[in-house]
Amino acid sequence: MDQEILDIVDKDFALDFRESVIKELSSIELKHVMAESEYNLKNTRMAILYLAQGNIDEVIELTKQAKIDFRDVIMWATQEKKSKDI
């Protein structure tokens, strides 16, 4: 798992939940993203963490959605960021 992602998990989640969050994020694999791209995989995991805002239930739900279509999760995170910039 990418160190940047691990740092966010450490910052956003209580110690009791970190292992579960990492397990969920790890369940998203290259086969779930376009072109089996490491870049797309990291972006998907980062988007999930951004949207979840420290909520493990959100991580679980967003992970399920990412396995269906990872682009949705990335799009939601982008929209969320844009709405905060307004």
CSV table of C-alpha atoms in Angstrom, one decimal:
chain,number,residue,atom,x,y,z
A,1,MET,CA,0.0,0.0,0.0
A,2,ASP,CA,1.3,3.5,-0.9
A,3,GLN,CA,2.8,5.4,2.0
A,4,GLU,CA,0.7,8.5,1.3
A,5,ILE,CA,-2.5,6.4,1.6
A,6,LEU,CA,-1.2,4.8,4.9
A,7,ASP,CA,-0.5,8.3,6.3
A,8,ILE,CA,-4.1,9.4,5.5
A,9,VAL,CA,-5.5,6.3,7.1
A,10,ASP,CA,-3.4,6.9,10.2
A,11,LYS,CA,-4.5,10.6,10.3
A,12,ASP,CA,-8.2,10.0,9.6
A,13,PHE,CA,-9.1,6.8,11.4
A,14,ALA,CA,-8.9,5.6,15.0
A,15,LEU,CA,-6.3,2.9,15.7
A,16,ASP,CA,-9.1,0.2,16.1
A,17,PHE,CA,-10.3,0.8,12.5
A,18,ARG,CA,-7.0,1.3,10.6
A,19,GLU,CA,-6.5,-2.4,9.8
A,20,SER,CA,-10.1,-2.7,8.5
A,21,VAL,CA,-9.7,0.4,6.3
A,22,ILE,CA,-6.5,-0.9,4.8
A,23,LYS,CA,-8.1,-4.3,4.2
A,24,GLU,CA,-11.0,-2.7,2.4
A,25,LEU,CA,-8.7,-0.5,0.3
A,26,SER,CA,-6.5,-3.4,-0.5
A,27,SER,CA,-9.5,-5.3,-1.8
A,28,ILE,CA,-9.6,-2.9,-4.7
A,29,GLU,CA,-7.1,-4.4,-7.2
A,30,LEU,CA,-5.6,-3.5,-10.5
A,31,LYS,CA,-8.3,-5.6,-12.2
A,32,HIS,CA,-10.9,-3.1,-10.9
A,33,VAL,CA,-9.4,-0.1,-12.6
A,34,MET,CA,-9.0,0.9,-16.3
A,35,ALA,CA,-5.9,-0.3,-18.0
A,36,GLU,CA,-4.9,-2.0,-14.8
A,37,SER,CA,-3.1,1.2,-14.0
A,38,GLU,CA,-1.3,1.8,-10.7
A,39,TYR,CA,-2.2,5.5,-11.1
A,40,ASN,CA,-5.9,4.8,-11.4
A,41,LEU,CA,-5.7,2.4,-8.4
A,42,LYS,CA,-4.1,5.0,-6.2
A,43,ASN,CA,-6.5,7.7,-7.4
A,44,THR,CA,-9.4,5.4,-6.5
A,45,ARG,CA,-8.1,4.7,-3.0
A,46,MET,CA,-7.4,8.4,-2.4
A,47,ALA,CA,-10.9,9.4,-3.6
A,48,ILE,CA,-12.4,6.9,-1.2
A,49,LEU,CA,-10.5,8.3,1.7
A,50,TYR,CA,-11.3,11.8,0.8
A,51,LEU,CA,-15.0,11.1,0.5
A,52,ALA,CA,-15.2,8.9,3.6
A,53,GLN,CA,-13.8,11.6,5.9
A,54,GLY,CA,-12.8,9.1,8.6
A,55,ASN,CA,-16.0,7.0,8.4
A,56,ILE,CA,-15.3,3.3,8.1
A,57,ASP,CA,-18.9,2.6,6.9
A,58,GLU,CA,-18.3,5.0,4.0
A,59,VAL,CA,-15.1,3.3,3.2
A,60,ILE,CA,-16.9,0.0,2.9
A,61,GLU,CA,-19.7,1.4,0.7
A,62,LEU,CA,-17.4,3.4,-1.5
A,63,THR,CA,-15.1,0.4,-2.0
A,64,LYS,CA,-18.2,-1.6,-3.2
A,65,GLN,CA,-19.0,1.2,-5.6
A,66,ALA,CA,-15.4,1.4,-6.8
A,67,LYS,CA,-15.4,-2.3,-7.7
A,68,ILE,CA,-18.4,-1.7,-9.9
A,69,ASP,CA,-17.0,1.4,-11.6
A,70,PHE,CA,-14.0,3.1,-10.1
A,71,ARG,CA,-14.6,6.2,-12.2
A,72,ASP,CA,-17.8,7.0,-10.2
A,73,VAL,CA,-15.8,7.3,-7.0
A,74,ILE,CA,-13.2,9.5,-8.6
A,75,MET,CA,-15.9,11.7,-10.1
A,76,TRP,CA,-17.7,12.1,-6.8
A,77,ALA,CA,-14.5,13.2,-5.1
A,78,THR,CA,-13.8,15.7,-7.8
A,79,GLN,CA,-17.3,17.1,-7.6
A,80,GLU,CA,-17.0,17.3,-3.8
A,81,LYS,CA,-13.6,19.2,-4.1
A,82,LYS,CA,-15.1,21.6,-6.6
A,83,SER,CA,-18.1,22.3,-4.5
A,84,LYS,CA,-15.9,23.2,-1.5
A,85,ASP,CA,-13.9,25.6,-3.7
A,86,ILE,CA,-17.0,27.6,-4.6
